[in-house]
Each structure stands twice: as structure tokens, then as C-alpha cells.
Amino acid sequence: MPNRLTVDEAARLMGCSSETVRLALIKEILPFGFAVKRKSKYTFVIFRKKFEEFTGIDSCKRKEKND
């Protein structure tokens, strides 16, 4: 299991839109990752362990159930 989640994975697990996660990372509202602006595009990094600690969601078990 990789150490990072994609924005889409995090959004699905949290039950919200990908855009919500992106905006919250840009505005530094969510503490489990960050956004870096390069030219006109953003790159998003979400750390799996920090995500799980903050949300209380086991991303490995949830993913297996949904596959």
C-alpha cells in the first residue's frame, strides 16, 4: 500500500467531492496533506497515515470493501 492517497481516493473515503478536498488543501484547512502551485497548476500530496489519524478512516480496509 503506498504511503500517499490521491485526491479522488481521499474524497471518496470522506464522502465529499474532489474539488472540496483540493480547495481545503490549498487553503491549508486539512492537516493531512498540502498543495504546491507550479506555474498555473497545483500538485496535491496526501499522506495516508496523517489522513487516517485525522479522519479515523482506515483507508486500506475501506478500499478493499469497495473493490
mmCIF file of C-alpha atoms in Angstrom:
data_model
loop_
_atom_site.group_PDB
_atom_site.id
_atom_site.type_symbol
_atom_site.label_atom_id
_atom_site.label_comp_id
_atom_site.label_asym_id
_atom_site.label_seq_id
_atom_site.Cartn_x
_atom_site.Cartn_y
_atom_site.Cartn_z
ATOM 1 C CA MET A 1 0.000 0.000 0.000
ATOM 2 C CA PRO A 2 1.514 3.350 -0.999
ATOM 3 C CA ASN A 3 2.168 5.974 1.663
ATOM 4 C CA ARG A 4 0.034 8.529 -0.177
ATOM 5 C CA LEU A 5 -3.568 8.870 -1.290
ATOM 6 C CA THR A 6 -4.865 10.603 -4.371
ATOM 7 C CA VAL A 7 -7.320 13.473 -4.036
ATOM 8 C CA ASP A 8 -10.019 11.254 -5.542
ATOM 9 C CA GLU A 9 -9.359 8.447 -3.034
ATOM 10 C CA ALA A 10 -9.450 10.830 -0.069
ATOM 11 C CA ALA A 11 -12.655 12.455 -1.316
ATOM 12 C CA ARG A 12 -14.376 9.094 -1.839
ATOM 13 C CA LEU A 13 -13.391 7.912 1.641
ATOM 14 C CA MET A 14 -14.580 11.169 3.217
ATOM 15 C CA GLY A 15 -17.813 11.256 1.222
ATOM 16 C CA CYS A 16 -17.191 14.616 -0.401
ATOM 17 C CA SER A 17 -16.112 15.937 -3.779
ATOM 18 C CA SER A 18 -12.555 16.014 -5.063
ATOM 19 C CA GLU A 19 -12.897 19.767 -5.511
ATOM 20 C CA THR A 20 -13.683 20.158 -1.800
ATOM 21 C CA VAL A 21 -10.518 18.279 -0.855
ATOM 22 C CA ARG A 22 -8.433 20.296 -3.335
ATOM 23 C CA LEU A 23 -9.715 23.635 -2.044
ATOM 24 C CA ALA A 24 -9.258 22.613 1.598
ATOM 25 C CA LEU A 25 -5.649 21.591 0.894
ATOM 26 C CA ILE A 26 -4.953 24.839 -0.963
ATOM 27 C CA LYS A 27 -6.395 26.853 1.951
ATOM 28 C CA GLU A 28 -4.481 24.672 4.472
ATOM 29 C CA ILE A 29 -7.690 23.599 6.222
ATOM 30 C CA LEU A 30 -6.960 19.867 6.124
ATOM 31 C CA PRO A 31 -3.825 18.871 8.076
ATOM 32 C CA PHE A 32 -3.084 15.588 6.292
ATOM 33 C CA GLY A 33 -1.516 16.984 3.143
ATOM 34 C CA PHE A 34 -0.584 20.036 1.154
ATOM 35 C CA ALA A 35 -0.871 21.724 -2.230
ATOM 36 C CA VAL A 36 2.020 23.139 -4.224
ATOM 37 C CA LYS A 37 1.413 25.602 -7.041
ATOM 38 C CA ARG A 38 3.699 25.220 -10.042
ATOM 39 C CA LYS A 39 3.060 27.799 -12.729
ATOM 40 C CA SER A 40 -0.722 27.667 -13.101
ATOM 41 C CA LYS A 41 -1.308 24.101 -11.826
ATOM 42 C CA TYR A 42 -1.387 22.596 -8.344
ATOM 43 C CA THR A 43 0.154 19.336 -7.189
ATOM 44 C CA PHE A 44 -1.529 17.697 -4.195
ATOM 45 C CA VAL A 45 0.090 15.420 -1.628
ATOM 46 C CA ILE A 46 -1.988 13.489 0.916
ATOM 47 C CA PHE A 47 -0.188 11.336 3.482
ATOM 48 C CA ARG A 48 -2.091 8.107 4.202
ATOM 49 C CA LYS A 49 -1.110 7.867 7.895
ATOM 50 C CA LYS A 50 -1.981 11.513 8.625
ATOM 51 C CA PHE A 51 -5.269 11.114 6.723
ATOM 52 C CA GLU A 52 -6.198 8.073 8.800
ATOM 53 C CA GLU A 53 -5.219 9.756 12.082
ATOM 54 C CA PHE A 54 -7.238 12.899 11.289
ATOM 55 C CA THR A 55 -10.354 11.241 9.868
ATOM 56 C CA GLY A 56 -10.357 7.962 11.803
ATOM 57 C CA ILE A 57 -10.910 6.153 8.497
ATOM 58 C CA ASP A 58 -8.837 3.036 7.755
ATOM 59 C CA SER A 59 -8.130 3.672 4.080
ATOM 60 C CA CYS A 60 -6.837 0.136 3.469
ATOM 61 C CA LYS A 61 -9.964 -1.627 4.752
ATOM 62 C CA ARG A 62 -12.357 0.793 3.062
ATOM 63 C CA LYS A 63 -10.598 0.349 -0.262
ATOM 64 C CA GLU A 64 -10.791 -3.456 -0.059
ATOM 65 C CA LYS A 65 -14.530 -3.325 0.729
ATOM 66 C CA ASN A 66 -15.254 -1.068 -2.254
ATOM 67 C CA ASP A 67 -13.204 -3.021 -4.808
#
